[in-house]
C-alpha positions as MATLAB code, in Angstrom:
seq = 'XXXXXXXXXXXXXXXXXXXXXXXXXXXXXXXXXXXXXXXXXXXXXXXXXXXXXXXXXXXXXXXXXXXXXXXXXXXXXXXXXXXXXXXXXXXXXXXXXXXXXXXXXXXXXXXXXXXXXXXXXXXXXXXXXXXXXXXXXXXXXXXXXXXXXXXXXXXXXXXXXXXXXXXXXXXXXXXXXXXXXXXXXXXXXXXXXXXXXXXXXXXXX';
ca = [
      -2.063    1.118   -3.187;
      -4.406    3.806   -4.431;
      -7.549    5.421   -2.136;
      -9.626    6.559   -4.974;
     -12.017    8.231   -2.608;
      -9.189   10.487   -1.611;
      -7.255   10.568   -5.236;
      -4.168    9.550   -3.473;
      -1.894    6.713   -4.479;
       0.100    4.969   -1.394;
       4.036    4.177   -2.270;
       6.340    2.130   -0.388;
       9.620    2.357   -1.217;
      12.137   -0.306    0.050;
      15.737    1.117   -0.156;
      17.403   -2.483    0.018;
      21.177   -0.752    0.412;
      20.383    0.537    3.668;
      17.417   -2.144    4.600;
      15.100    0.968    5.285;
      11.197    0.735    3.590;
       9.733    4.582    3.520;
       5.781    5.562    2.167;
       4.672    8.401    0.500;
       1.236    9.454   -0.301;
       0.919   11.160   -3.837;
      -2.122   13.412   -4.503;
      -2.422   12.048   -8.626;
      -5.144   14.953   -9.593;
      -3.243   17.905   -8.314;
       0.731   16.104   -9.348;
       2.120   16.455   -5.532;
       2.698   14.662   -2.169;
       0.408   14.787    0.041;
       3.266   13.979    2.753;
       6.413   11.774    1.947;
       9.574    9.706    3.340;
       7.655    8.463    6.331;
       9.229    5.911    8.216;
       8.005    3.528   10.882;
       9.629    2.526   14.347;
      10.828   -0.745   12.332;
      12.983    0.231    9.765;
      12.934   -2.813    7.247;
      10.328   -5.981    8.498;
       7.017   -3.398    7.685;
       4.922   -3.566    4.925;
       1.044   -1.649    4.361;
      -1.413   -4.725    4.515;
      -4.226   -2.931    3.436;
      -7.074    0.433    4.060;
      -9.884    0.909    5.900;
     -11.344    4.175    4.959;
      -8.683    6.979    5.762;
      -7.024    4.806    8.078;
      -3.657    3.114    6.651;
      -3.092   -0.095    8.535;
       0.670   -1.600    8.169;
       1.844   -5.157    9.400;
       5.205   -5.436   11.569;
       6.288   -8.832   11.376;
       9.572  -10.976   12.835;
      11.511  -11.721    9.245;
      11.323  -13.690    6.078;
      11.070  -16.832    7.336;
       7.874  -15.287    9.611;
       6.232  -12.876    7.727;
       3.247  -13.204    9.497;
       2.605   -9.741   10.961;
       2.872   -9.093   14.433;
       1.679   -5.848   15.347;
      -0.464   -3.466   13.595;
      -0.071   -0.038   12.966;
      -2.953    2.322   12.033;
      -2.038    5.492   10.608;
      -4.430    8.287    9.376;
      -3.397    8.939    5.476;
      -4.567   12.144    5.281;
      -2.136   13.401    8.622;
       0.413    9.985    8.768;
      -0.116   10.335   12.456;
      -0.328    6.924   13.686;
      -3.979    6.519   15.984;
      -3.423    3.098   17.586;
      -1.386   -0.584   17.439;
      -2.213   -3.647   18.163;
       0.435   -6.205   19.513;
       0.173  -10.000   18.444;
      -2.824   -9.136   16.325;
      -3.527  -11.218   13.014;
      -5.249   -9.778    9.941;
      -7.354  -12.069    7.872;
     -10.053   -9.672    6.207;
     -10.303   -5.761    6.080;
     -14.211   -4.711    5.510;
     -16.967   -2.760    6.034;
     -14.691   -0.108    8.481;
     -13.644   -3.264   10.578;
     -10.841   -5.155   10.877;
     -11.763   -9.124   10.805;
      -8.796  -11.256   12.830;
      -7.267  -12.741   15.614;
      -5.062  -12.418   18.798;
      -1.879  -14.974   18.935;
      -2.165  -16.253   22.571;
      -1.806  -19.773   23.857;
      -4.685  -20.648   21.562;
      -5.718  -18.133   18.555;
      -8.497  -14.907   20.139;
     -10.917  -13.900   17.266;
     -11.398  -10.223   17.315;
     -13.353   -7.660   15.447;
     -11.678   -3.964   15.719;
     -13.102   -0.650   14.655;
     -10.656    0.521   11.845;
     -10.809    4.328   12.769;
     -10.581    4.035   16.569;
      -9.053    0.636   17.288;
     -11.433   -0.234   19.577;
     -11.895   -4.226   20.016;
     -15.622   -4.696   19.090;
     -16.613   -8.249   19.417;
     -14.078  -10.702   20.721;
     -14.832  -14.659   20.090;
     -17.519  -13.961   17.940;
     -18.435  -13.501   14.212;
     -20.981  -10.791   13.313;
     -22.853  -10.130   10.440;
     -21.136   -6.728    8.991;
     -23.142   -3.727    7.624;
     -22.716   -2.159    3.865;
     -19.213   -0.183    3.426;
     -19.725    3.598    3.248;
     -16.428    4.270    1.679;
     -14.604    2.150   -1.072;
     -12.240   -0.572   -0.625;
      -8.372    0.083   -1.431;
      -7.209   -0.571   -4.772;
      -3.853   -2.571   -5.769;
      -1.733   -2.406   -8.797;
      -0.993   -5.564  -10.974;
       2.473   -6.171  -10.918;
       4.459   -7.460  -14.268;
       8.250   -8.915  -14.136;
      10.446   -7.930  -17.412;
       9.930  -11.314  -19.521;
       5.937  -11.286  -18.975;
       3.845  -10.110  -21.745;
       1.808   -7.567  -20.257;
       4.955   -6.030  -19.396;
       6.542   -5.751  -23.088;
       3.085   -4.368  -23.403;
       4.034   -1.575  -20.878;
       8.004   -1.032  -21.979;
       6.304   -0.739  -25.817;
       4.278    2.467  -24.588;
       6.920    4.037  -22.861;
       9.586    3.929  -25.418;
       7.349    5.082  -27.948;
       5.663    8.038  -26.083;
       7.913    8.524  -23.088;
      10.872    7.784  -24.535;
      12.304    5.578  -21.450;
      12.687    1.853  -21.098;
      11.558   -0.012  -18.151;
      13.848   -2.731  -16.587;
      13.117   -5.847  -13.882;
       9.103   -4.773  -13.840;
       6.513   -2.676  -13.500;
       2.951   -1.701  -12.175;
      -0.570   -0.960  -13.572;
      -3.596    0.367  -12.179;
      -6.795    1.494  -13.511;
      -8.530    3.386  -10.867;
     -10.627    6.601  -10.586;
     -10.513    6.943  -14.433;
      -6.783    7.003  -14.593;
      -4.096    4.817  -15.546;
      -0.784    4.901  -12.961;
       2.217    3.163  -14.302;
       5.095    2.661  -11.705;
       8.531    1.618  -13.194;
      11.596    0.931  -12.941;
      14.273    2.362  -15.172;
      18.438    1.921  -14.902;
      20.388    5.500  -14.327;
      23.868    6.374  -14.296;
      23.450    6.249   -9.944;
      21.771    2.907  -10.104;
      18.118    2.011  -10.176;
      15.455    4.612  -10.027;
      11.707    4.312   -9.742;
       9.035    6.469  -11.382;
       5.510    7.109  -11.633;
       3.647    8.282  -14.802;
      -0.168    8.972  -14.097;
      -2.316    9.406  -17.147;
      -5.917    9.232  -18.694;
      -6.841    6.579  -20.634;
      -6.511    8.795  -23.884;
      -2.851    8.970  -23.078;
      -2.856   12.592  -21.779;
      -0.148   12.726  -18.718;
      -0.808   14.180  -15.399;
       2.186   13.335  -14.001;
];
């Protein structure tokens, strides 16, 4: 997930040997973390559902066969100190520096909550939001080996980077740059890179 506004690109990392998911935030202008390897109170059911701002919001949820999340976690990306949780709290839209959703009681709560503070603003009632001040998060598109788009993708970096991508990759345009994250297979096992470049091919990282 990349926060243009703050030229940093969001990574989660699930290590499926140990069943451990860490996140990283990588500063793409400067070619360093920001901070990395954080890790959550849940170890493997957490996943980042989305942005609000600086505010990183991840979703807790039971298992597979549940993935509906169950508790929220808002964490500032700039400090990954987490600012506030919500238990039994559904997300269904992310907008405006609000969080649209509902409360899982005996019968579902709507809820608006402030995405900075965490503060419930409206409960069991819809309100007309105001204009965003600060962009909306931006995801990758992810290709599987045997799609098009990504022979596309393992043609470029054989030819100019001299590697060759396995099982898939991503590809975002954001903030005039191009991020490629890929996969590649090492004498230790599988290993995951990033290459961040302009659109003229230069690298940055």
């Amino acid at each position: 997930m990349a926060l243009p506004h703050k030229e940093l690109v969001i990574l989660e990392i699930r290590h499926e040997e140990n069943r451990e998911v860490t996140f990283s935030a990588y500063q793409y202008k400067r070619g360093a973390f920001l901070w990395e390897d954080l890790r959550l109170e849940e170890a493997w059911w957490v996943s980042l559902a989305g942005s609000s701002g600086n505010m990183l919001l991840f979703g807790v949820y039971d298992d597979m066969q549940n993935p509906g999340f169950k508790t929220i976690i808002a964490v500032d990306a700039l400090t990954r100190e987490e600012r506030w949780r919500k238990e039994d709290f559904v997300i269904q839209l992310i907008r405006n520096g609000v969080i649209e959703g509902y409360f899982q009681d005996q019968e579902p709560r709507p809820a608006v909550i402030h995405a900075v503070t965490g503060n419930i603003l409206h409960e069991n009632a819809e309100i007309e939001m105001q204009a965003d001040k600060i962009s909306d998060p931006v995801r990758p598109f992810q290709y599987m080996e045997g799609n098009s788009y990504f022979e596309t993708i393992k043609k470029f970096l054989e030819q100019n980077c001299d590697v060759t991508p396995v099982k898939g990759a991503e590809y975002l345009e954001a903030n005039e740059l191009v991020f490629i994250s890929y996969y590649v297979m090492e004498k230790t096992g599988l290993a995951n890179y990033l290459l961040v470049m302009h659109p003229d091919g230069e690298l940055l990282a």
